[in-house]
Tab-separated table of C-alpha atoms in Angstrom:
chain	number	residue	atom	x	y	z
A	1	MET	CA	33.857	-7.014	2.716
A	2	ASN	CA	36.331	-7.479	-0.097
A	3	HIS	CA	39.688	-6.140	1.087
A	4	GLN	CA	41.575	-7.116	-2.041
A	5	ASP	CA	39.635	-4.882	-4.399
A	6	PHE	CA	39.233	-1.993	-1.949
A	7	THR	CA	41.083	1.038	-3.364
A	8	PRO	CA	40.410	3.922	-0.965
A	9	LEU	CA	43.051	6.413	-2.129
A	10	PRO	CA	42.358	6.355	-5.893
A	11	ALA	CA	38.641	6.438	-5.065
A	12	LEU	CA	39.004	9.539	-2.883
A	13	ALA	CA	41.374	11.244	-5.352
A	14	GLY	CA	39.156	10.483	-8.340
A	15	GLY	CA	36.152	11.677	-6.391
A	16	ALA	CA	37.932	14.930	-5.566
A	17	LEU	CA	38.609	15.480	-9.294
A	18	ILE	CA	34.900	14.976	-9.988
A	19	GLY	CA	34.036	17.496	-7.265
A	20	LEU	CA	36.514	19.977	-8.754
A	21	SER	CA	35.014	19.476	-12.209
A	22	ALA	CA	31.497	20.131	-10.947
A	23	SER	CA	32.776	23.266	-9.186
A	24	LEU	CA	34.569	24.490	-12.322
A	25	LEU	CA	31.429	24.124	-14.434
A	26	LEU	CA	29.420	25.959	-11.765
A	27	LEU	CA	31.968	28.769	-11.497
A	28	THR	CA	32.338	29.290	-15.244
A	29	HIS	CA	28.869	28.455	-16.572
A	30	GLY	CA	26.627	28.501	-13.517
A	31	LYS	CA	25.489	24.989	-14.313
A	32	ILE	CA	25.044	21.634	-12.655
A	33	ALA	CA	27.451	18.987	-13.953
A	34	GLY	CA	24.798	16.393	-14.703
A	35	ILE	CA	26.023	14.038	-17.390
A	36	SER	CA	22.615	12.651	-18.316
A	37	GLY	CA	21.224	16.177	-18.638
A	38	ILE	CA	24.149	17.282	-20.770
A	39	LEU	CA	23.758	14.245	-23.069
A	40	GLY	CA	19.978	14.597	-23.155
A	41	GLY	CA	20.342	18.258	-24.078
A	42	LEU	CA	22.481	17.286	-27.044
A	43	LEU	CA	19.680	15.025	-28.282
A	44	ALA	CA	17.124	17.827	-28.064
A	45	ARG	CA	16.968	20.921	-30.238
A	46	ASP	CA	19.592	23.609	-29.775
A	47	ASP	CA	18.758	26.029	-26.994
A	48	GLY	CA	21.962	28.017	-27.218
A	49	GLU	CA	23.829	25.750	-24.812
A	50	ARG	CA	24.962	23.210	-27.376
A	51	GLY	CA	28.544	24.490	-27.468
A	52	THR	CA	28.933	24.145	-23.721
A	53	ARG	CA	27.485	20.635	-23.683
A	54	LEU	CA	29.482	19.470	-26.677
A	55	SER	CA	32.705	20.866	-25.192
A	56	PHE	CA	32.068	19.023	-21.930
A	57	VAL	CA	31.423	15.730	-23.761
A	58	VAL	CA	34.564	16.187	-25.871
A	59	GLY	CA	36.440	16.684	-22.584
A	60	LEU	CA	35.023	13.404	-21.252
A	61	LEU	CA	36.106	11.565	-24.410
A	62	ALA	CA	39.549	13.192	-24.332
A	63	ALA	CA	39.961	12.008	-20.745
A	64	GLY	CA	39.048	8.528	-21.948
A	65	VAL	CA	41.827	8.631	-24.536
A	66	VAL	CA	44.344	9.886	-21.945
A	67	LEU	CA	43.313	7.102	-19.557
A	68	LEU	CA	43.562	4.499	-22.291
A	69	VAL	CA	47.160	5.542	-23.019
A	70	ALA	CA	48.429	6.480	-19.545
A	71	ARG	CA	46.388	4.165	-17.328
A	72	PRO	CA	44.923	1.311	-19.386
A	73	ALA	CA	43.840	-0.521	-16.226
A	74	SER	CA	41.077	2.107	-15.975
A	75	PHE	CA	39.085	-0.016	-18.418
A	76	PRO	CA	38.159	-3.696	-18.265
A	77	SER	CA	40.542	-5.980	-20.111
A	78	THR	CA	37.931	-8.634	-20.829
A	79	PRO	CA	34.298	-8.398	-21.972
A	80	GLY	CA	31.752	-8.133	-19.186
A	81	ALA	CA	28.047	-8.882	-19.241
A	82	PRO	CA	26.489	-10.361	-22.410
A	83	LEU	CA	25.799	-7.702	-25.062
A	84	ALA	CA	22.030	-8.129	-24.757
A	85	VAL	CA	22.281	-7.390	-21.028
A	86	LEU	CA	24.450	-4.334	-21.692
A	87	ALA	CA	21.953	-3.097	-24.278
A	88	LEU	CA	19.091	-3.489	-21.802
A	89	ALA	CA	21.204	-1.794	-19.119
A	90	GLY	CA	21.944	1.127	-21.445
A	91	LEU	CA	18.287	1.559	-22.369
A	92	LEU	CA	17.254	1.596	-18.702
A	93	VAL	CA	20.044	4.008	-17.751
A	94	GLY	CA	19.189	6.378	-20.609
A	95	PHE	CA	15.421	6.279	-20.114
A	96	GLY	CA	15.567	6.317	-16.314
A	97	THR	CA	18.012	9.188	-15.958
A	98	ARG	CA	15.950	11.402	-18.265
A	99	LEU	CA	12.682	10.455	-16.556
A	100	GLY	CA	14.196	11.049	-13.130
A	101	SER	CA	16.048	14.222	-14.223
A	102	GLY	CA	19.499	13.047	-13.245
A	103	CYS	CA	22.068	10.384	-12.597
A	104	THR	CA	25.026	9.668	-10.333
A	105	SER	CA	26.571	13.044	-11.160
A	106	GLY	CA	23.649	15.460	-11.219
A	107	HIS	CA	21.732	13.917	-8.316
A	108	GLY	CA	24.457	11.890	-6.588
A	109	VAL	CA	27.235	14.488	-6.507
A	110	CYS	CA	25.813	17.928	-7.336
A	111	GLY	CA	22.360	17.514	-5.838
A	112	VAL	CA	23.558	15.844	-2.660
A	113	SER	CA	26.182	18.595	-2.258
A	114	ARG	CA	23.372	21.149	-2.458
A	115	LEU	CA	21.346	19.021	0.002
A	116	SER	CA	18.477	18.970	-2.516
A	117	PRO	CA	15.635	16.801	-1.175
A	118	ARG	CA	14.852	15.525	-4.686
A	119	SER	CA	18.445	14.489	-5.252
A	120	LEU	CA	18.761	12.830	-1.852
A	121	VAL	CA	15.638	10.749	-2.576
A	122	ALA	CA	16.767	9.944	-6.127
A	123	THR	CA	20.253	8.920	-4.982
A	124	ALA	CA	18.909	6.651	-2.245
A	125	THR	CA	16.500	5.148	-4.796
A	126	PHE	CA	19.016	4.361	-7.530
A	127	ILE	CA	21.558	2.933	-5.096
A	128	ALA	CA	18.865	0.731	-3.518
A	129	ALA	CA	17.652	-0.396	-6.958
A	130	GLY	CA	21.239	-1.122	-8.001
A	131	ILE	CA	21.882	-3.173	-4.865
A	132	ALA	CA	18.653	-5.128	-5.404
A	133	THR	CA	19.525	-5.760	-9.058
A	134	VAL	CA	23.018	-7.050	-8.295
A	135	TRP	CA	21.582	-9.281	-5.559
A	136	VAL	CA	18.977	-10.731	-7.943
A	137	THR	CA	21.396	-11.298	-10.834
A	138	ARG	CA	23.933	-12.898	-8.508
A	139	SER	CA	21.273	-15.123	-6.999
A	140	LEU	CA	20.243	-16.175	-10.505
A	141	GLY	CA	23.870	-16.932	-11.284
A	142	GLY	CA	23.959	-14.310	-14.017
A	143	ALA	CA	26.761	-11.950	-14.945
A	144	ARG	CA	29.069	-11.359	-12.023
B	1	MET	CA	35.852	30.378	-26.879
B	2	ARG	CA	37.175	30.625	-23.335
B	3	ALA	CA	33.754	29.508	-22.145
B	4	ASN	CA	33.902	26.360	-24.254
B	5	ALA	CA	37.500	25.732	-23.178
B	6	ALA	CA	36.360	25.863	-19.555
B	7	ALA	CA	33.563	23.372	-20.276
B	8	LEU	CA	36.036	21.102	-22.052
B	9	ALA	CA	38.419	21.287	-19.101
B	10	ALA	CA	35.566	20.463	-16.729
B	11	GLY	CA	34.628	17.458	-18.870
B	12	ALA	CA	38.241	16.265	-18.964
B	13	LEU	CA	38.618	16.610	-15.169
B	14	PHE	CA	35.384	14.742	-14.705
B	15	GLY	CA	36.440	11.938	-17.036
B	16	LEU	CA	39.860	11.594	-15.407
B	17	GLY	CA	38.186	11.457	-12.006
B	18	LEU	CA	35.888	8.667	-13.190
B	19	GLY	CA	38.803	6.666	-14.568
B	20	VAL	CA	41.135	7.174	-11.595
B	21	SER	CA	38.404	6.319	-9.095
B	22	GLY	CA	37.428	3.039	-10.767
B	23	MET	CA	33.977	4.068	-11.991
B	24	THR	CA	34.883	2.938	-15.520
B	25	LEU	CA	35.257	-0.663	-14.309
B	26	PRO	CA	31.786	-2.263	-14.372
B	27	ALA	CA	32.918	-5.173	-12.192
B	28	LYS	CA	34.071	-2.707	-9.532
B	29	VAL	CA	30.801	-0.780	-9.674
B	30	ARG	CA	28.867	-4.012	-9.273
B	31	GLY	CA	31.201	-4.927	-6.419
B	32	PHE	CA	30.125	-1.718	-4.671
B	33	LEU	CA	26.461	-2.602	-5.143
B	34	ASP	CA	27.061	-6.181	-3.973
B	35	VAL	CA	26.606	-5.367	-0.290
B	36	THR	CA	25.563	-8.889	0.667
B	37	GLY	CA	28.500	-10.492	-1.146
B	38	ALA	CA	32.138	-9.504	-1.669
B	39	TRP	CA	31.392	-5.832	-1.010
B	40	ASP	CA	33.942	-3.342	-2.332
B	41	PRO	CA	33.210	-0.023	-0.585
B	42	SER	CA	35.576	2.001	-2.817
B	43	LEU	CA	32.844	3.843	-4.684
B	44	ALA	CA	31.401	5.176	-1.454
B	45	LEU	CA	34.707	7.011	-1.111
B	46	VAL	CA	34.320	8.412	-4.639
B	47	MET	CA	31.091	9.990	-3.444
B	48	VAL	CA	32.775	11.193	-0.243
B	49	GLY	CA	35.622	12.791	-2.221
B	50	ALA	CA	33.360	14.393	-4.814
B	51	ILE	CA	30.718	15.637	-2.383
B	52	GLY	CA	33.350	16.768	0.130
B	53	VAL	CA	35.024	19.009	-2.439
B	54	HIS	CA	31.841	20.244	-4.112
B	55	LEU	CA	29.914	20.871	-0.883
B	56	VAL	CA	32.565	23.398	0.176
B	57	LEU	CA	33.292	24.966	-3.230
B	58	TYR	CA	29.579	25.149	-4.137
B	59	ARG	CA	28.901	27.341	-1.140
B	60	ALA	CA	31.793	29.641	-1.988
B	61	ILE	CA	30.939	29.881	-5.693
B	62	VAL	CA	27.261	30.771	-5.306
B	63	GLN	CA	28.287	33.746	-3.154
B	64	ARG	CA	29.305	35.392	-6.419
B	65	ASP	CA	26.830	37.608	-8.256
B	66	SER	CA	27.201	35.584	-11.419
B	67	PRO	CA	29.277	32.850	-13.037
B	68	LEU	CA	32.301	33.876	-15.110
B	69	PHE	CA	30.802	33.346	-18.567
B	70	HIS	CA	27.051	33.469	-18.024
B	71	GLY	CA	24.561	35.941	-16.696
B	72	THR	CA	23.119	33.883	-13.891
B	73	PHE	CA	23.494	30.656	-11.973
B	74	GLN	CA	21.057	28.080	-13.347
B	75	LEU	CA	20.349	25.937	-10.343
B	76	PRO	CA	17.422	23.572	-9.916
B	77	SER	CA	14.824	24.941	-7.562
B	78	ARG	CA	12.262	22.150	-7.441
B	79	ALA	CA	11.769	20.508	-4.080
B	80	ASP	CA	8.816	18.189	-4.777
B	81	VAL	CA	9.401	14.461	-4.859
B	82	ASP	CA	7.137	12.905	-7.483
B	83	ALA	CA	6.588	9.525	-9.118
B	84	ARG	CA	8.665	10.429	-12.161
B	85	LEU	CA	11.673	11.177	-9.984
B	86	ILE	CA	11.422	7.935	-8.040
B	87	GLY	CA	10.416	5.791	-11.026
B	88	GLY	CA	13.195	7.220	-13.160
B	89	ALA	CA	15.794	6.757	-10.431
B	90	ALA	CA	14.610	3.172	-9.877
B	91	LEU	CA	14.853	2.306	-13.605
B	92	PHE	CA	18.284	3.915	-13.722
B	93	GLY	CA	19.374	1.924	-10.667
B	94	VAL	CA	18.298	-1.363	-12.266
B	95	GLY	CA	20.264	-0.524	-15.416
B	96	TRP	CA	23.251	0.584	-13.327
B	97	GLY	CA	23.209	-2.705	-11.435
B	98	LEU	CA	22.838	-4.771	-14.616
B	99	GLY	CA	25.610	-3.105	-16.596
B	100	GLY	CA	27.804	-1.554	-13.904
B	101	MET	CA	27.834	1.682	-15.896
B	102	CYS	CA	26.225	5.079	-15.417
B	103	PRO	CA	26.159	7.873	-18.017
B	104	GLY	CA	29.579	9.474	-17.337
B	105	PRO	CA	31.595	6.247	-17.527
B	106	GLY	CA	29.394	5.258	-20.470
B	107	VAL	CA	30.821	8.186	-22.446
B	108	VAL	CA	34.411	7.972	-21.152
B	109	SER	CA	34.579	4.235	-21.901
B	110	LEU	CA	33.817	4.871	-25.572
B	111	ALA	CA	37.497	5.779	-25.852
B	112	SER	CA	38.360	2.139	-25.149
B	113	GLY	CA	36.549	1.242	-28.359
B	114	THR	CA	35.270	-2.088	-27.058
B	115	LEU	CA	32.035	-3.612	-28.308
B	116	ASP	CA	30.758	-3.551	-24.705
B	117	ALA	CA	31.308	0.199	-24.413
B	118	VAL	CA	29.802	1.021	-27.805
B	119	THR	CA	26.757	-1.205	-27.170
B	120	PHE	CA	26.069	0.380	-23.787
B	121	ALA	CA	26.533	3.970	-25.008
B	122	LEU	CA	24.314	3.552	-28.078
B	123	ALA	CA	21.597	1.868	-26.020
B	124	MET	CA	21.827	4.657	-23.425
B	125	LEU	CA	21.382	7.358	-26.064
B	126	ALA	CA	18.464	5.376	-27.524
B	127	GLY	CA	16.894	5.189	-24.062
B	128	MET	CA	17.225	8.951	-23.668
B	129	ALA	CA	15.705	9.583	-27.097
B	130	LEU	CA	12.867	7.172	-26.266
B	131	GLN	CA	12.139	9.055	-23.038
B	132	HIS	CA	12.105	12.377	-24.884
B	133	ALA	CA	9.750	10.955	-27.507
B	134	THR	CA	7.299	9.599	-24.954
B	135	ARG	CA	7.104	12.653	-22.706
B	136	ARG	CA	3.555	13.650	-22.055
B	137	GLU	CA	3.660	17.206	-20.827
B	138	PRO	CA	3.178	19.934	-23.433
B	139	SER	CA	6.393	21.726	-22.507
B	140	ALA	CA	8.387	18.671	-23.500
B	141	THR	CA	10.059	20.186	-26.520
B	142	ALA	CA	10.675	23.598	-25.043
B	143	GLU	CA	11.857	23.700	-21.471
B	144	GLY	CA	11.645	20.023	-20.721
B	145	SER	CA	14.409	19.262	-23.137
B	146	HIS	CA	17.058	20.597	-20.821
B	147	GLU	CA	15.669	19.768	-17.451
B	148	GLN	CA	18.948	19.304	-15.776
B	149	LEU	CA	20.473	22.517	-16.950
B	150	GLY	CA	17.340	24.585	-16.780
B	151	PRO	CA	16.692	27.166	-14.117
B	152	THR	CA	13.452	25.864	-12.668
B	153	ARG	CA	12.695	22.267	-13.365
B	154	SER	CA	15.694	20.353	-12.637
B	155	SER	CA	17.595	18.579	-10.078
B	156	GLY	CA	20.500	16.974	-11.541
């Protein structure tokens, strides 16, 4: 285990904010805070929910700007994986989350909180696939 | 108006939570997935914090007859585990491991304006559009387009 990088308190506090956000969206709109579903919905034709989705995404971007100003260490200071790897990663994340109807938020937080069997299986699957992928790329000596 | 303001506030809370917790740092995310190496368990605590809060509040909120700004709660009701769910989650997991980014941080990180962030976000949107374009079921354009927010078909 890596004790140097372990940041339990910010992780718990940030997680609590995410849980509050999901609860706020449920209380006000009756919806699951699934980011991939919200983004995917914006790419599809308008079903009357566009305003809600767009507002949520604007909120995400606004938080990014606040973080950039108030807490710049929230973002990496140096480039990470090669751009071709990031492009492949993005394609897989976009395609996979739509095919599997959810991502870390919709399945991992909201679905697990509801004890949904589909979300529990999906969450176990994407964490296992992520662990396997990091193990393979590290073994190949690829991006850290 | 108030409904959209609430959605914006939810998005902002979500984004701040991602940034504070370290989910917008791809190296940290990969450190969490690197269980056989220099494992950084922080992100497990992000899940604990988020699920801990939502598990309790979810139960309280769905006691209400309806949400504040909408007629009904639109919660996924499917319980079947199929190949699409597992295949999609597996593809997502591979991409998550490669890039250290999932969709939420992918959007929030756009604010940093780096080439990395823009490349990932554009590719992610392209991947979503590709999945929509290659859907086979006839309902793809109608209900399928909002699986996650729809009342019957979605999970997350």
